[in-house]
Short mmCIF file of C-alpha atoms and ligand atoms in Angstrom, two decimals:
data_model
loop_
_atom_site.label_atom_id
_atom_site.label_comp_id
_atom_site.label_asym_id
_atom_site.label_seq_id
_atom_site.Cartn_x
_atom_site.Cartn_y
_atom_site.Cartn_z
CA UNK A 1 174.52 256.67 -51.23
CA UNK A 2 177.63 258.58 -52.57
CA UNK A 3 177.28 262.06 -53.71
CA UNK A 4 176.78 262.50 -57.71
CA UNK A 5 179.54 263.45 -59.70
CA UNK A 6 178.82 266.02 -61.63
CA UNK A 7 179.42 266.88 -65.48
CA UNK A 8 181.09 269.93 -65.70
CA UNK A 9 181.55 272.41 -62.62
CA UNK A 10 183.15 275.75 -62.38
CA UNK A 11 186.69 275.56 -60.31
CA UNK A 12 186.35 278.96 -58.76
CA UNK A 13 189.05 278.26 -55.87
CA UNK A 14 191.42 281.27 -57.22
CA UNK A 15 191.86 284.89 -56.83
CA UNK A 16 187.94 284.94 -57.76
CA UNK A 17 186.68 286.53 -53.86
CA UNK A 18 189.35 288.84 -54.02
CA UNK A 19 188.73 290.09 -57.08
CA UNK A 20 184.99 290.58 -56.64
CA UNK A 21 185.66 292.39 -53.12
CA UNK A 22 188.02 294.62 -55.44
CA UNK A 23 184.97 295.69 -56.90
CA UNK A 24 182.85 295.79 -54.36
CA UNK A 25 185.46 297.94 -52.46
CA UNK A 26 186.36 300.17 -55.77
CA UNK A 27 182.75 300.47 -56.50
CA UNK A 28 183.13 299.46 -60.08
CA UNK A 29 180.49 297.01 -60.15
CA UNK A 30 178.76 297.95 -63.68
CA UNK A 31 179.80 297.54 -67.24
CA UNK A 32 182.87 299.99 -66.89
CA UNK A 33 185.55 298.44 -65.02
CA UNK A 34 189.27 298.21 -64.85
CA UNK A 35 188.57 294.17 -64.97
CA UNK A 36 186.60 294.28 -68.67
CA UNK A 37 189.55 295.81 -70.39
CA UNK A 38 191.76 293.08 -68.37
CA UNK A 39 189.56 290.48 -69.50
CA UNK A 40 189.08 291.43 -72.74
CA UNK A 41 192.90 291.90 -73.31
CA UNK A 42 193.50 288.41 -72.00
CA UNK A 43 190.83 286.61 -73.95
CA UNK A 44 191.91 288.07 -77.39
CA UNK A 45 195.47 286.99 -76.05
CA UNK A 46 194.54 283.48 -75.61
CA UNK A 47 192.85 283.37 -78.76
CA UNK A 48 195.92 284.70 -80.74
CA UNK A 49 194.57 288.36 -81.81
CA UNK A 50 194.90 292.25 -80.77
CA UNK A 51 191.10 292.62 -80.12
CA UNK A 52 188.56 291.07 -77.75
CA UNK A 53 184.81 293.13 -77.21
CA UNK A 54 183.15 291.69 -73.51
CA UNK A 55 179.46 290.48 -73.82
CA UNK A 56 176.95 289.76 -70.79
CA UNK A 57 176.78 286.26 -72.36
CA UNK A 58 177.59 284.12 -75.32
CA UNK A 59 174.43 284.02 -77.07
CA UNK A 60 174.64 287.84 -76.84
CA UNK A 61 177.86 287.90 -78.41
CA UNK A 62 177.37 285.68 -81.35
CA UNK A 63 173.68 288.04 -81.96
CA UNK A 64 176.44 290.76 -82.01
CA UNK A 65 179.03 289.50 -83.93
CA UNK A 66 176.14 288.63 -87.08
CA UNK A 67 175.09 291.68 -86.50
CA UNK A 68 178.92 293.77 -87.10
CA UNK A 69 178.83 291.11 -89.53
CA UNK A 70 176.00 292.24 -91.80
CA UNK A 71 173.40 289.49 -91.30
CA UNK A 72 170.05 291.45 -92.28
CA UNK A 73 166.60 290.70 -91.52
CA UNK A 74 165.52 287.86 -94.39
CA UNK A 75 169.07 286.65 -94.61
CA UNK A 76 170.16 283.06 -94.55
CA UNK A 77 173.37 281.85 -92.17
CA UNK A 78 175.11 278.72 -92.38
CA UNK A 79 175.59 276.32 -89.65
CA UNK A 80 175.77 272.89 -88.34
CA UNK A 81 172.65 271.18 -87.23
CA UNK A 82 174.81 269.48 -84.21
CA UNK A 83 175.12 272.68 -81.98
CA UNK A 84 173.74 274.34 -78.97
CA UNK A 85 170.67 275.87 -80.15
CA UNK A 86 171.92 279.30 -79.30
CA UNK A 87 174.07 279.41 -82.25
CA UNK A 88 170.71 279.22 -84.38
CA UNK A 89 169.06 281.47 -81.96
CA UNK A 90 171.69 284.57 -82.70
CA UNK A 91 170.63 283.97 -86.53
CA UNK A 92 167.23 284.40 -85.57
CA UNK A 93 167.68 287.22 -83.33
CA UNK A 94 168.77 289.24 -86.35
CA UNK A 95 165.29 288.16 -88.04
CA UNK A 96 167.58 285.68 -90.64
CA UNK A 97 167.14 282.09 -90.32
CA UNK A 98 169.83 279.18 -90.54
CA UNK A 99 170.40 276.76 -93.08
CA UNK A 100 171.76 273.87 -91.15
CA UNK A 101 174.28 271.20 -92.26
CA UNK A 102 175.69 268.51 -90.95
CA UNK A 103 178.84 267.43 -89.25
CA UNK A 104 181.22 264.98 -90.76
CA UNK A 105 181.62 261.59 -88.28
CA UNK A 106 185.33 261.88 -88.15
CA UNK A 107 184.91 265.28 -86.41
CA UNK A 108 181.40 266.25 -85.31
CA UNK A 109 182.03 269.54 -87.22
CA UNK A 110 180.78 271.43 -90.33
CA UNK A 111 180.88 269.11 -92.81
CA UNK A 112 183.26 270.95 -95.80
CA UNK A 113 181.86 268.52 -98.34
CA UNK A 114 178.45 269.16 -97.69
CA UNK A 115 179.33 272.80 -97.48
CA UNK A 116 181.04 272.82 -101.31
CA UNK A 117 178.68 270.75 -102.08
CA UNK A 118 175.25 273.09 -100.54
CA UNK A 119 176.72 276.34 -102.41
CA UNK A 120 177.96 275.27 -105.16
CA UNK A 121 174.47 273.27 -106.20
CA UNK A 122 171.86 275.34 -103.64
CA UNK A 123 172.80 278.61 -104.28
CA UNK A 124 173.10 281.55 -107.52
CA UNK A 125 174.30 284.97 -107.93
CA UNK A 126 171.64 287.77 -107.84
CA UNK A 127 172.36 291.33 -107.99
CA UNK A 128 175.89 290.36 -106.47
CA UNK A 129 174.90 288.09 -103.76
CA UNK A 130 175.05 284.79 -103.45
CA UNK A 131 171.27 283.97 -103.30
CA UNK A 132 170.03 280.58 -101.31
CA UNK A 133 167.72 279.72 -104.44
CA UNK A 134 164.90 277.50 -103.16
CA UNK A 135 164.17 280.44 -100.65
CA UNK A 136 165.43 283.45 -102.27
CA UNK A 137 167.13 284.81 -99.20
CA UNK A 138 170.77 286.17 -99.49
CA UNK A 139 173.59 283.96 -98.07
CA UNK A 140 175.00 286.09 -95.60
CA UNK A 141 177.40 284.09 -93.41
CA UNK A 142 179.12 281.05 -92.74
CA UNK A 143 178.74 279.70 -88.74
CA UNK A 144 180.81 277.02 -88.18
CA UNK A 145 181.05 275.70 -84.61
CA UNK A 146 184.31 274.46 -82.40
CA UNK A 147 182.24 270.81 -81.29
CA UNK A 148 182.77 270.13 -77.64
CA UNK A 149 185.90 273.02 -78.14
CA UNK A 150 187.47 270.70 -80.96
CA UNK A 151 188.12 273.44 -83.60
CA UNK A 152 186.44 273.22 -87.04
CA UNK A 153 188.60 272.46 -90.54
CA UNK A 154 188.82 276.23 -91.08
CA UNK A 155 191.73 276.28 -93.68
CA UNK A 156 188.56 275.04 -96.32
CA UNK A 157 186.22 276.76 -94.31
CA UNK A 158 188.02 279.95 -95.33
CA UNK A 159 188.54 279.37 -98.99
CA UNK A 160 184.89 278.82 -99.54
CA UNK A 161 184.04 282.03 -97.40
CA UNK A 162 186.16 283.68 -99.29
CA UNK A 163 185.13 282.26 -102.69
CA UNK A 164 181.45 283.10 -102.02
CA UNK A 165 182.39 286.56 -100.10
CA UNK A 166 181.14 285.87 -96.86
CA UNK A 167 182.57 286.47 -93.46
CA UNK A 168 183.04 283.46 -90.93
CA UNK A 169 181.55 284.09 -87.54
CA UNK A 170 182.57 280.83 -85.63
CA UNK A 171 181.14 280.05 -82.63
CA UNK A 172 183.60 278.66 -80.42
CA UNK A 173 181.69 279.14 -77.59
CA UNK A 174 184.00 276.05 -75.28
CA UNK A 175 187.11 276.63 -77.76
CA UNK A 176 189.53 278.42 -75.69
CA UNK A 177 192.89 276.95 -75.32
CA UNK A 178 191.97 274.78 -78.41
CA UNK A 179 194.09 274.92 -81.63
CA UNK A 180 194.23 274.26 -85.40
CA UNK A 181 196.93 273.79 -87.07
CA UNK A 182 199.40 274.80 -84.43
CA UNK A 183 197.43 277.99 -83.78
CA UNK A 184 195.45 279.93 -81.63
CA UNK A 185 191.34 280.52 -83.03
CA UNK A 186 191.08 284.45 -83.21
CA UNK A 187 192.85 284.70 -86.85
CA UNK A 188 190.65 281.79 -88.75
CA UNK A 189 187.43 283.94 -88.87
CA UNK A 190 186.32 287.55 -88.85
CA UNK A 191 184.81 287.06 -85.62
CA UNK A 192 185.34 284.43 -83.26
CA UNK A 193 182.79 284.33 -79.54
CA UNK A 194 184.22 282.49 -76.52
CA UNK A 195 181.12 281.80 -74.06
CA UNK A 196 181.97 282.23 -70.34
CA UNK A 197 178.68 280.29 -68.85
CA UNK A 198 178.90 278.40 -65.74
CA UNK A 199 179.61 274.97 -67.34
CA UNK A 200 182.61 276.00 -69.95
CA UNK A 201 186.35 275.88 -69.10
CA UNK A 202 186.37 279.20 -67.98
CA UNK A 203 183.77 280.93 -66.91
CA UNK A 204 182.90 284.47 -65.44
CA UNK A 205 179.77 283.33 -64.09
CA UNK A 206 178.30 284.30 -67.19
CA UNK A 207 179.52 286.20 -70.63
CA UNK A 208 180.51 286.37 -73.69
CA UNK A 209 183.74 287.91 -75.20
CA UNK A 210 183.54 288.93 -79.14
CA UNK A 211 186.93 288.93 -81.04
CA UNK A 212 188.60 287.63 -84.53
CA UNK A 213 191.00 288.73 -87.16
CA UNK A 214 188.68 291.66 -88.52
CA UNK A 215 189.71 294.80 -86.30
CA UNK A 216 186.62 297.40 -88.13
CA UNK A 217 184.28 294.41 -87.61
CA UNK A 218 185.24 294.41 -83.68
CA UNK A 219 185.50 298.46 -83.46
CA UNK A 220 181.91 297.87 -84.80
CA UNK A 221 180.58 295.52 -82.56
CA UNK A 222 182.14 297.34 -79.37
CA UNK A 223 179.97 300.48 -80.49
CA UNK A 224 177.22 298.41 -80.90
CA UNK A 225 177.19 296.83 -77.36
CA UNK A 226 177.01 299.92 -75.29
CA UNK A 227 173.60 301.10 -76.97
CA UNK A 228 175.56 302.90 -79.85
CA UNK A 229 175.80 305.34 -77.97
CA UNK A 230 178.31 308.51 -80.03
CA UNK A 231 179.94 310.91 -77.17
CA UNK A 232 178.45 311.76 -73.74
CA UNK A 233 175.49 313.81 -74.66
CA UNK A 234 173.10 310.69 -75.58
CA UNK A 235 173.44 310.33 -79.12
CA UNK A 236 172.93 307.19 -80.51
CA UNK A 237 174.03 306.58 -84.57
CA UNK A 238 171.90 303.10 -84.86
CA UNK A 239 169.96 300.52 -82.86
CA UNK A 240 172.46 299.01 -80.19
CA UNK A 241 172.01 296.87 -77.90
CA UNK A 242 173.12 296.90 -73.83
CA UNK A 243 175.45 293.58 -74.10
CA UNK A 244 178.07 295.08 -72.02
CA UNK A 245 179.48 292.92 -69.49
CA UNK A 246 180.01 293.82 -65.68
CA UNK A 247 182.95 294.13 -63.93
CA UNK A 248 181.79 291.79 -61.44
CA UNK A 249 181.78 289.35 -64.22
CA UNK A 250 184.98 290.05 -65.32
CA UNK A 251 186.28 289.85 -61.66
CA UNK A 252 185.91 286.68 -61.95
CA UNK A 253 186.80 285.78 -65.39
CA UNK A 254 190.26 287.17 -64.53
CA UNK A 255 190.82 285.29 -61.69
CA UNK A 256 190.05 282.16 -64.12
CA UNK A 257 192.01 283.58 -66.75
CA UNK A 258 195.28 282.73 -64.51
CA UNK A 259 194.40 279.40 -64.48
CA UNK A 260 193.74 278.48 -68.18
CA UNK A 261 195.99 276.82 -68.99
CA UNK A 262 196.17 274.61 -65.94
CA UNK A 263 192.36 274.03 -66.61
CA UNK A 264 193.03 272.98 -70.30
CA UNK A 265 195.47 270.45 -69.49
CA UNK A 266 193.00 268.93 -66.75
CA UNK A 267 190.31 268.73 -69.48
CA UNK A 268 192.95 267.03 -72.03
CA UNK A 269 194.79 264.59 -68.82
CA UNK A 270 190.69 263.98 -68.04
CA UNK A 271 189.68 262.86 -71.86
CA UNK A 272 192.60 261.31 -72.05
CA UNK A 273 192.13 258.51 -69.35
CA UNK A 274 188.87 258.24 -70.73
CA UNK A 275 189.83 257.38 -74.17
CA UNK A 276 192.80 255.08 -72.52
CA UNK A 277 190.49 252.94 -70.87
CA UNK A 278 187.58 252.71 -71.88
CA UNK A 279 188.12 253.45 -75.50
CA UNK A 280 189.00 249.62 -75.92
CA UNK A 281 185.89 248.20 -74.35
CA UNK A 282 183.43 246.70 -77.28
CA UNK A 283 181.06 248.79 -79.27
CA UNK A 284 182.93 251.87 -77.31
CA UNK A 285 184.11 254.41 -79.29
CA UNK A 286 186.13 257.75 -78.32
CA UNK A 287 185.14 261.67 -79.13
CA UNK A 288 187.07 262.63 -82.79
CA UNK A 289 190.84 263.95 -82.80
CA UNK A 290 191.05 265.27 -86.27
CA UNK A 291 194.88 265.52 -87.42
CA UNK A 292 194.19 269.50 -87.52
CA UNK A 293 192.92 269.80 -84.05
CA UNK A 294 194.53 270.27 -80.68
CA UNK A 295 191.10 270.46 -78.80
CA UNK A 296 190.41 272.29 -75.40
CA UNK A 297 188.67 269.35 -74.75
CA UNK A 298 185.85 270.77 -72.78
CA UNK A 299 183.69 267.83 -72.70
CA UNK A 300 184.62 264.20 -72.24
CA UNK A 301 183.16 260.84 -72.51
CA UNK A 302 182.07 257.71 -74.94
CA UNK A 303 180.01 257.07 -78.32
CA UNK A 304 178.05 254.01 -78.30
CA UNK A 305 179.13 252.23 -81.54
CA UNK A 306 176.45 249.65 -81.24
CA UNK A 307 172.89 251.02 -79.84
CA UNK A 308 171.12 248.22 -80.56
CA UNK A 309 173.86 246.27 -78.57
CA UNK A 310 174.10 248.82 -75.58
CA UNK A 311 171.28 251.33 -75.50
CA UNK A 312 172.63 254.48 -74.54
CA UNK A 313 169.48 255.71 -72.70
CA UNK A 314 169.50 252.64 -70.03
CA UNK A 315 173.32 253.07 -69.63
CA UNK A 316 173.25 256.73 -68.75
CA UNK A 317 170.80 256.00 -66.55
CA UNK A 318 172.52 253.22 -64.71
CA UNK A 319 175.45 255.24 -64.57
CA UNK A 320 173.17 258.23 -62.97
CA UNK A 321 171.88 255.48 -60.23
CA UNK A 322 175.48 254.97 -59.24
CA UNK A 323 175.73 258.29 -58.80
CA UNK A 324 177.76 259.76 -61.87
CA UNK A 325 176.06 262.08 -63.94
CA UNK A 326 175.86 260.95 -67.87
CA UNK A 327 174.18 263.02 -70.10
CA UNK A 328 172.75 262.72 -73.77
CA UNK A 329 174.34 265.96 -75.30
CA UNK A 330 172.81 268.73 -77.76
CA UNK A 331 169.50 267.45 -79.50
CA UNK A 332 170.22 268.52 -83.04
CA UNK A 333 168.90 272.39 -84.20
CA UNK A 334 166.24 270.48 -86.79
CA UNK A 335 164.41 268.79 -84.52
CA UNK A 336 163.64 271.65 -82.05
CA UNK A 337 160.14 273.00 -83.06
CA UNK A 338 161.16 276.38 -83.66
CA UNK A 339 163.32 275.32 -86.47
CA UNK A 340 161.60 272.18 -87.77
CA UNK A 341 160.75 274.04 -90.91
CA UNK A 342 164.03 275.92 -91.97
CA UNK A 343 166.29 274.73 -95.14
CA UNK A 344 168.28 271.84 -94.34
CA UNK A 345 170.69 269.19 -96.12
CA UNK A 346 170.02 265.65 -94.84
CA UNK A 347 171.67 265.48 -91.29
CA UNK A 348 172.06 262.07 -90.87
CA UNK A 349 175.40 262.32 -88.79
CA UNK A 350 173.62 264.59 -86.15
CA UNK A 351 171.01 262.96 -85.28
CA UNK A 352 172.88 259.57 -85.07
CA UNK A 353 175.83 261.49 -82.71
CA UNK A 354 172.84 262.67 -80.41
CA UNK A 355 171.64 259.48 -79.93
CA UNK A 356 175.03 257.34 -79.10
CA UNK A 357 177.14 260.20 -76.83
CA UNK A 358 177.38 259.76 -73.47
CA UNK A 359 179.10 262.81 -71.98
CA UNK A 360 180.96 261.30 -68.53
CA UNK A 361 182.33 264.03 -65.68
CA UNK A 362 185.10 266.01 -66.59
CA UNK A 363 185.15 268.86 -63.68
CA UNK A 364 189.00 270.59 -64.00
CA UNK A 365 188.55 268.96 -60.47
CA UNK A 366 187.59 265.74 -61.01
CA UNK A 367 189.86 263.55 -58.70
CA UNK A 368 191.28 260.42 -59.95
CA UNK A 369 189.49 258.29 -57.31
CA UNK A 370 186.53 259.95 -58.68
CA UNK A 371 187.54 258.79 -62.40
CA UNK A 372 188.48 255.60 -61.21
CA UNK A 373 185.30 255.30 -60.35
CA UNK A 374 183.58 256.45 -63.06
CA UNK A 375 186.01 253.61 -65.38
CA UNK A 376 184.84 250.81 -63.32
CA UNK A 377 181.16 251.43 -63.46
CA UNK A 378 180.92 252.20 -67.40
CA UNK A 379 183.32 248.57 -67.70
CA UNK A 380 181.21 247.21 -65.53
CA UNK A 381 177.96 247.84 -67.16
CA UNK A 382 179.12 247.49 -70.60
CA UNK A 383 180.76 243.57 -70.01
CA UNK A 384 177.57 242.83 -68.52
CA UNK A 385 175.16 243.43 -71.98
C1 PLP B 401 177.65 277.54 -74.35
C2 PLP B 401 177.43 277.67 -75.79
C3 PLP B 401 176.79 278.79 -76.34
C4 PLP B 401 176.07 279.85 -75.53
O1 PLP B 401 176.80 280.55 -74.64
P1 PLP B 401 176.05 281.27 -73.40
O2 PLP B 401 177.17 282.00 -72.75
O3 PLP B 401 175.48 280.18 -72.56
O4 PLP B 401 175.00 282.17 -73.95
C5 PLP B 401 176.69 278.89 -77.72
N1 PLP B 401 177.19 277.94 -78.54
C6 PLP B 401 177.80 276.84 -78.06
C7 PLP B 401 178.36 275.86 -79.03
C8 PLP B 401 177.93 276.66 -76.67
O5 PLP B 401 178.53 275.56 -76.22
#
């Protein structure tokens, strides 16, 4: 029996061991480090900005980012119900809930109609706030996610932040290297969060880095990371938080930082072969390429146009019998019972993307035997249904 291929991998075949003995030898091993600043200088390079603020993980850096943001306890923050649930985790860790919307099918991202259409017809000024009326609770941000790194339509995004006065925090967790429009993430939202978990692009074992177009808003969430803490005699101005990442972390993450964009194009020649050939097999359709999007293409793989035709439970498990591991992807935020009972638009899209995608390998070191493979055995299944 052959060895499984797996999903998604981290390529740590760099400068990673030398960096990490640099710390061990330098003794900078905590959350101050000459390889945080280097990280977070690179980061907000790559995403197109001055600013980047290191986090011990993703999650923790989108709880921070609402938090510089203004999100309150009792609030109300917009996002898409297709989405790792940690994106509606950070609304809950600032005691707000989400209001989740869906994606539209020719992107898998926030849904700008259903977004007009949700404030303009769901919401009311009160006091000066746009108020979410059935609940009451004030509308404090707008969380759109970068799906599988394909960026969301923030040029409308943006107008209808700005129209209703609310910041952007996108969560573009798998995003980096992505682009809209021709340009880099950082400058299409207050605050933009990279994750650096073991199974993104780039990762730094684990982390989180914070940055965005809103320099106060960053200055903010940097204080707030390391405890709040106001000079070096223990004074604290607020409630922080310890978020900081390590310099071990970062070790690493620099090391992979020298290699993004070499991993990028792997991801892109990787979903591209995929698309090629099996994109034309029946009742196969490919992930969305919106005209605005040059994705980072973090995840690869097939939508099952057909289920009743080809169920996509008993081909991902074929395909996991031959040895290739092919996953069902995010189950959507409203059907997780912690947030079965928060407001929602009707999600149709999500729940119908859940149940047809079938995410195939796409390690940055995926040989092409190994994709060869992996072409063969979803043709060969499909033609035999
Ligand atoms: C990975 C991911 C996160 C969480 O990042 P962690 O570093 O694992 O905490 C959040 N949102 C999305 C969309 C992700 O893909």
């Amino acid at each position: 029996m052959r060895e499984l291929i797996q999903q998604a991998v981290p390529n740590v075949s760099g400068r990673e061991a030398q960096n990490l003995m640099e710390c061990i030898r330098s003794g900078y091993v905590s959350s101050v480090g000459p390889f945080v600043t280097e990280f977070e200088q690179r980061v907000a390079a790559a995403a197109g900005v001055e600013h980047g603020v290191a986090t011990n993980s993703g999650t923790t850096g989108l709880h921070l980012a609402l938090v510089a943001a203004g999100v309150c306890r009792d609030d109300i923050v917009i996002i898409p119900s297709f989405t790792f649930i940690a994106t509606a985790n950070a609304v809950s860790h600032c005691c707000a809930v989400p209001w989740l919307i869906d994606i539209d099918e020719s992107s898998w991202t926030l849904s700008v109609s259903m977004l007009e259409k949700c404030l303009a017809c769901e919401t009311e000024k009160r006091n000066g706030h746009w108020v979410h009326t059935a609940t009451g609770r004030r509308v404090a941000a707008i969380m759109p996610v970068h799906t599988l790194g394909s960026p969301a339509d923030m040029g409308p995004i943006s107008d209808l932040a700005r129209t209703y006065g609310l910041p952007v925090v996108a969560d573009a967790a798998a995003a980096l290297g992505a682009t809209y429009r021709g340009e880099k993430l950082g400058p299409f939202s207050e605050l933009t969060v990279f994750s650096f978990n073991g199974n993104k692009t780039i990762t730094a074992g684990g982390g989180g880095i914070v940055t965005g177009r809103d320099s106060e808003l960053l200055a903010l969430a940097r204080h707030l990371s390391t405890t709040a803490r106001v000079g070096d005699e223990y004074h604290h101005d607020r409630v922080g938080f310890n978020y900081r990442m390590t310099n071990l972390q970062a070790a690493v993450g620099c090391a992979q930082m020298e290699r993004l964009d070499e991993f990028v194009s792997s991801k892109r020649r990787i979903a591209a072969r995929y698309n090629d050939s099996l994109g034309q097999l029946p009742c196969i359709g490919t992930f969305p390429a919106p005209t605005w999007s040059n994705s980072a293409c973090w995840l690869s793989g097939i939508v099952i146009q057909d289920p009743h035709r080809i169920d996509p439970n008993s081909l991902r498990s074929r395909l996991r019998e031959r040895g290739i591991s092919a996953r069902q992807f995010w189950k959507p935020v409203h059907l997780q019972p912690p947030y079965r009972d928060v407001p929602r638009a009707v999600l149709p899209v999500s729940e119908s993307i859940w149940q047809r995608i079938v995410i195939l390998p796409c390690s940055t070191d995926l040989s092409v035997e190994q994709q060869d493979y992996v072409v063969e055995t979803v043709t060969d299944l499909i033609n035999r249904v």
